[in-house]
Amino acid sequence: MKIDHRLDEAIAEKTAEGRFQLAVSAGGAQFVADEPVAAGGLGSGPSPYQLLASALAACTTMTLLLYIERKGWDVKVRCTAVGHRRDEACDPPDVFTRRIEFEGKVEPAQRSRLLEIADRCPMHRTLMKGASVVTTEADMPTAALATSHMADMEALIAVGRGSFDFTETA
C-alpha cells in the first residue's frame, strides 16, 4: 500500500505471525496489535477495543492537563484508566468505564469541574456522538489532511467557543 505520511492515518498491516497479529504505525510510532489468546490471537499486543480505550484514556488525560495548565491550578493528573465491555442489556451495548487518579489535594469544586471536563474531551465526544467512516480501495485518492487532536482540544478550550469556558471562577 502506498502510504502518504503527511496524513493523520493509522496503518495496520498483517505480520507473518499468528492469525491476527498486526504491525501498526501511527503518529510516527510503531507497535503490534493482536487479539488475546482466548480469542485465537497470540496476545502480543492490545486488541482493537483496548486501542480505542487507550485513545480515550490518553485524550482524557491530555485534555485535563491542558485545562489545569490554563487554569493555573496546582493539581496533578496521575493517570486515567479506561476499560471496555459489551453489555447487550445496555443501550448502546458498548460500555466504557473511566477512572481518573489525581495527585495531591484537589478541592471539591476543582474535582467536580475536572470530571465535567473529562466528559468533554474530543475522543469522548466522538464516541458519544458517533462518527462517519468512509471506506475505499487502497488505490483510491486519500482523504484530506485530518484535524489534529491538539487543534480539537484548543478549539474546545478557546474562550467563548466549544464547551470549556475559562472565564468561570473557581
mmCIF file of C-alpha atoms in Angstrom:
data_model
loop_
_atom_site.group_PDB
_atom_site.id
_atom_site.type_symbol
_atom_site.label_atom_id
_atom_site.label_comp_id
_atom_site.label_asym_id
_atom_site.label_seq_id
_atom_site.Cartn_x
_atom_site.Cartn_y
_atom_site.Cartn_z
ATOM 1 C CA MET A 1 0.000 0.000 0.000
ATOM 2 C CA LYS A 2 1.303 3.441 -0.865
ATOM 3 C CA ILE A 3 1.395 5.444 2.343
ATOM 4 C CA ASP A 4 1.260 9.228 2.472
ATOM 5 C CA HIS A 5 2.961 10.032 5.772
ATOM 6 C CA ARG A 6 1.607 13.596 5.707
ATOM 7 C CA LEU A 7 -1.818 12.245 6.520
ATOM 8 C CA ASP A 8 -3.029 11.606 10.030
ATOM 9 C CA GLU A 9 -3.562 7.917 9.366
ATOM 10 C CA ALA A 10 -3.053 4.770 11.359
ATOM 11 C CA ILE A 11 -1.786 1.885 9.219
ATOM 12 C CA ALA A 12 -2.315 -1.775 10.192
ATOM 13 C CA GLU A 13 -0.560 -4.499 8.196
ATOM 14 C CA LYS A 14 -0.670 -8.262 8.767
ATOM 15 C CA THR A 15 2.557 -9.756 10.117
ATOM 16 C CA ALA A 16 3.761 -13.292 9.418
ATOM 17 C CA GLU A 17 2.866 -14.297 12.980
ATOM 18 C CA GLY A 18 -0.418 -15.714 14.272
ATOM 19 C CA ARG A 19 -3.949 -15.248 12.968
ATOM 20 C CA PHE A 20 -4.484 -11.623 13.945
ATOM 21 C CA GLN A 21 -1.134 -10.011 14.766
ATOM 22 C CA LEU A 22 -0.717 -6.662 13.005
ATOM 23 C CA ALA A 23 2.138 -4.199 12.666
ATOM 24 C CA VAL A 24 0.608 -0.794 13.368
ATOM 25 C CA SER A 25 2.103 2.614 12.686
ATOM 26 C CA ALA A 26 0.508 5.838 13.869
ATOM 27 C CA GLY A 27 1.920 9.243 14.664
ATOM 28 C CA GLY A 28 5.467 8.090 13.954
ATOM 29 C CA ALA A 29 5.221 5.198 16.434
ATOM 30 C CA GLN A 30 5.213 1.503 15.595
ATOM 31 C CA PHE A 31 3.640 -1.219 17.703
ATOM 32 C CA VAL A 32 1.835 -4.549 17.463
ATOM 33 C CA ALA A 33 -1.913 -5.099 17.772
ATOM 34 C CA ASP A 34 -3.400 -8.543 18.307
ATOM 35 C CA GLU A 35 -6.278 -10.443 19.830
ATOM 36 C CA PRO A 36 -5.996 -12.237 23.184
ATOM 37 C CA VAL A 37 -5.053 -15.919 23.191
ATOM 38 C CA ALA A 38 -8.631 -16.789 24.243
ATOM 39 C CA ALA A 39 -9.882 -15.158 21.008
ATOM 40 C CA GLY A 40 -7.385 -17.003 18.794
ATOM 41 C CA GLY A 41 -4.599 -14.427 18.815
ATOM 42 C CA LEU A 42 -1.110 -14.511 20.275
ATOM 43 C CA GLY A 43 -1.876 -11.886 22.913
ATOM 44 C CA SER A 44 1.172 -9.974 21.655
ATOM 45 C CA GLY A 45 -0.401 -6.522 21.684
ATOM 46 C CA PRO A 46 -3.531 -4.578 22.521
ATOM 47 C CA SER A 47 -6.811 -5.572 20.900
ATOM 48 C CA PRO A 48 -8.789 -3.042 18.850
ATOM 49 C CA TYR A 49 -11.077 -2.315 21.823
ATOM 50 C CA GLN A 50 -8.029 -1.825 24.053
ATOM 51 C CA LEU A 51 -6.633 0.616 21.484
ATOM 52 C CA LEU A 52 -9.918 2.519 21.479
ATOM 53 C CA ALA A 53 -9.922 2.558 25.301
ATOM 54 C CA SER A 54 -6.323 3.797 25.288
ATOM 55 C CA ALA A 55 -7.295 6.611 22.894
ATOM 56 C CA LEU A 56 -10.000 7.715 25.340
ATOM 57 C CA ALA A 57 -7.584 7.448 28.295
ATOM 58 C CA ALA A 58 -4.890 9.466 26.506
ATOM 59 C CA CYS A 59 -7.320 12.115 25.255
ATOM 60 C CA THR A 60 -8.892 12.498 28.693
ATOM 61 C CA THR A 61 -5.526 12.918 30.384
ATOM 62 C CA MET A 62 -4.225 15.370 27.756
ATOM 63 C CA THR A 63 -7.402 17.454 27.906
ATOM 64 C CA LEU A 64 -7.280 17.613 31.708
ATOM 65 C CA LEU A 65 -3.580 18.550 31.665
ATOM 66 C CA LEU A 66 -4.250 21.358 29.198
ATOM 67 C CA TYR A 67 -7.234 22.621 31.207
ATOM 68 C CA ILE A 68 -5.303 22.531 34.515
ATOM 69 C CA GLU A 69 -2.375 24.351 32.883
ATOM 70 C CA ARG A 70 -4.646 27.073 31.503
ATOM 71 C CA LYS A 71 -6.378 27.490 34.863
ATOM 72 C CA GLY A 72 -3.043 27.669 36.702
ATOM 73 C CA TRP A 73 -4.227 25.111 39.238
ATOM 74 C CA ASP A 74 -1.761 23.171 41.382
ATOM 75 C CA VAL A 75 -3.435 19.861 40.533
ATOM 76 C CA LYS A 76 -1.775 16.791 39.047
ATOM 77 C CA VAL A 77 -3.423 14.073 36.973
ATOM 78 C CA ARG A 78 -1.570 10.845 37.751
ATOM 79 C CA CYS A 79 -3.360 8.589 35.259
ATOM 80 C CA THR A 80 -6.601 7.723 33.522
ATOM 81 C CA ALA A 81 -7.700 4.090 33.207
ATOM 82 C CA VAL A 82 -10.381 3.100 30.699
ATOM 83 C CA GLY A 83 -11.972 -0.314 30.322
ATOM 84 C CA HIS A 84 -14.446 -1.634 27.769
ATOM 85 C CA ARG A 85 -17.158 -4.256 27.942
ATOM 86 C CA ARG A 86 -20.163 -5.232 25.877
ATOM 87 C CA ASP A 87 -23.445 -5.499 27.730
ATOM 88 C CA GLU A 88 -26.400 -6.321 25.500
ATOM 89 C CA ALA A 89 -28.728 -5.166 28.303
ATOM 90 C CA CYS A 90 -27.384 -1.617 27.852
ATOM 91 C CA ASP A 91 -28.229 0.807 25.067
ATOM 92 C CA PRO A 92 -25.775 1.243 23.466
ATOM 93 C CA PRO A 93 -24.211 -2.126 24.361
ATOM 94 C CA ASP A 94 -20.588 -0.879 24.313
ATOM 95 C CA VAL A 95 -19.742 0.477 27.770
ATOM 96 C CA PHE A 96 -16.503 2.301 28.568
ATOM 97 C CA THR A 97 -15.627 2.875 32.218
ATOM 98 C CA ARG A 98 -13.150 5.633 33.004
ATOM 99 C CA ARG A 99 -11.288 6.201 36.286
ATOM 100 C CA ILE A 100 -9.115 9.285 36.814
ATOM 101 C CA GLU A 101 -6.496 9.455 39.553
ATOM 102 C CA PHE A 102 -5.383 12.857 40.810
ATOM 103 C CA GLU A 103 -2.288 13.526 42.928
ATOM 104 C CA GLY A 104 -2.208 15.863 45.870
ATOM 105 C CA LYS A 105 -5.002 17.989 47.244
ATOM 106 C CA VAL A 106 -7.869 18.632 44.867
ATOM 107 C CA GLU A 107 -10.620 20.942 46.094
ATOM 108 C CA PRO A 108 -14.168 19.530 45.716
ATOM 109 C CA ALA A 109 -15.122 22.254 43.203
ATOM 110 C CA GLN A 110 -11.982 21.516 41.158
ATOM 111 C CA ARG A 111 -12.680 17.764 41.225
ATOM 112 C CA SER A 112 -16.250 18.331 40.066
ATOM 113 C CA ARG A 113 -15.142 20.638 37.240
ATOM 114 C CA LEU A 114 -12.369 18.275 36.123
ATOM 115 C CA LEU A 115 -14.811 15.375 35.885
ATOM 116 C CA GLU A 116 -17.065 17.586 33.729
ATOM 117 C CA ILE A 117 -14.104 18.479 31.517
ATOM 118 C CA ALA A 118 -13.207 14.784 31.144
ATOM 119 C CA ASP A 119 -16.631 14.236 29.579
ATOM 120 C CA ARG A 120 -15.828 16.920 27.004
ATOM 121 C CA CYS A 121 -12.532 15.636 25.620
ATOM 122 C CA PRO A 122 -12.531 15.125 21.824
ATOM 123 C CA MET A 123 -12.493 11.301 21.991
ATOM 124 C CA HIS A 124 -15.359 11.244 24.491
ATOM 125 C CA ARG A 125 -17.381 13.492 22.189
ATOM 126 C CA THR A 126 -16.575 11.322 19.162
ATOM 127 C CA LEU A 127 -17.660 8.168 20.980
ATOM 128 C CA MET A 128 -20.841 9.766 22.303
ATOM 129 C CA LYS A 129 -21.876 11.495 19.066
ATOM 130 C CA GLY A 130 -20.678 8.843 16.645
ATOM 131 C CA ALA A 131 -18.575 9.249 13.541
ATOM 132 C CA SER A 132 -18.762 8.580 9.832
ATOM 133 C CA VAL A 133 -16.413 6.002 8.332
ATOM 134 C CA VAL A 134 -15.701 6.201 4.600
ATOM 135 C CA THR A 135 -14.194 3.023 3.133
ATOM 136 C CA THR A 136 -12.438 2.958 -0.261
ATOM 137 C CA GLU A 137 -9.983 0.703 -2.028
ATOM 138 C CA ALA A 138 -6.314 1.402 -1.315
ATOM 139 C CA ASP A 139 -5.627 2.765 -4.803
ATOM 140 C CA MET A 140 -8.288 5.466 -4.442
ATOM 141 C CA PRO A 141 -7.275 9.061 -3.614
ATOM 142 C CA THR A 142 -6.557 9.580 0.072
ATOM 143 C CA ALA A 143 -8.549 11.830 2.341
ATOM 144 C CA ALA A 144 -7.593 15.407 3.054
ATOM 145 C CA LEU A 145 -5.338 16.185 5.976
ATOM 146 C CA ALA A 146 -7.133 15.484 9.234
ATOM 147 C CA THR A 147 -7.725 17.958 12.017
ATOM 148 C CA SER A 148 -5.195 17.263 14.733
ATOM 149 C CA HIS A 149 -6.179 16.200 18.222
ATOM 150 C CA MET A 150 -4.387 19.254 19.630
ATOM 151 C CA ALA A 151 -6.421 21.531 17.356
ATOM 152 C CA ASP A 152 -9.602 19.864 18.623
ATOM 153 C CA MET A 153 -8.560 20.402 22.254
ATOM 154 C CA GLU A 154 -7.556 24.012 21.571
ATOM 155 C CA ALA A 155 -10.922 24.702 19.921
ATOM 156 C CA LEU A 156 -12.738 23.234 22.905
ATOM 157 C CA ILE A 157 -10.956 25.436 25.405
ATOM 158 C CA ALA A 158 -10.950 28.696 23.444
ATOM 159 C CA VAL A 159 -12.833 31.389 25.338
ATOM 160 C CA GLY A 160 -16.349 31.750 24.009
ATOM 161 C CA ARG A 161 -16.168 28.570 21.898
ATOM 162 C CA GLY A 162 -16.713 24.909 22.474
ATOM 163 C CA SER A 163 -17.531 23.525 25.867
ATOM 164 C CA PHE A 164 -14.724 24.946 28.014
ATOM 165 C CA ASP A 165 -15.170 28.421 29.363
ATOM 166 C CA PHE A 166 -12.097 29.719 31.157
ATOM 167 C CA THR A 167 -13.952 32.778 32.350
ATOM 168 C CA GLU A 168 -15.728 30.929 35.146
ATOM 169 C CA THR A 169 -14.458 31.371 38.680
ATOM 170 C CA ALA A 170 -13.218 28.592 40.947
#
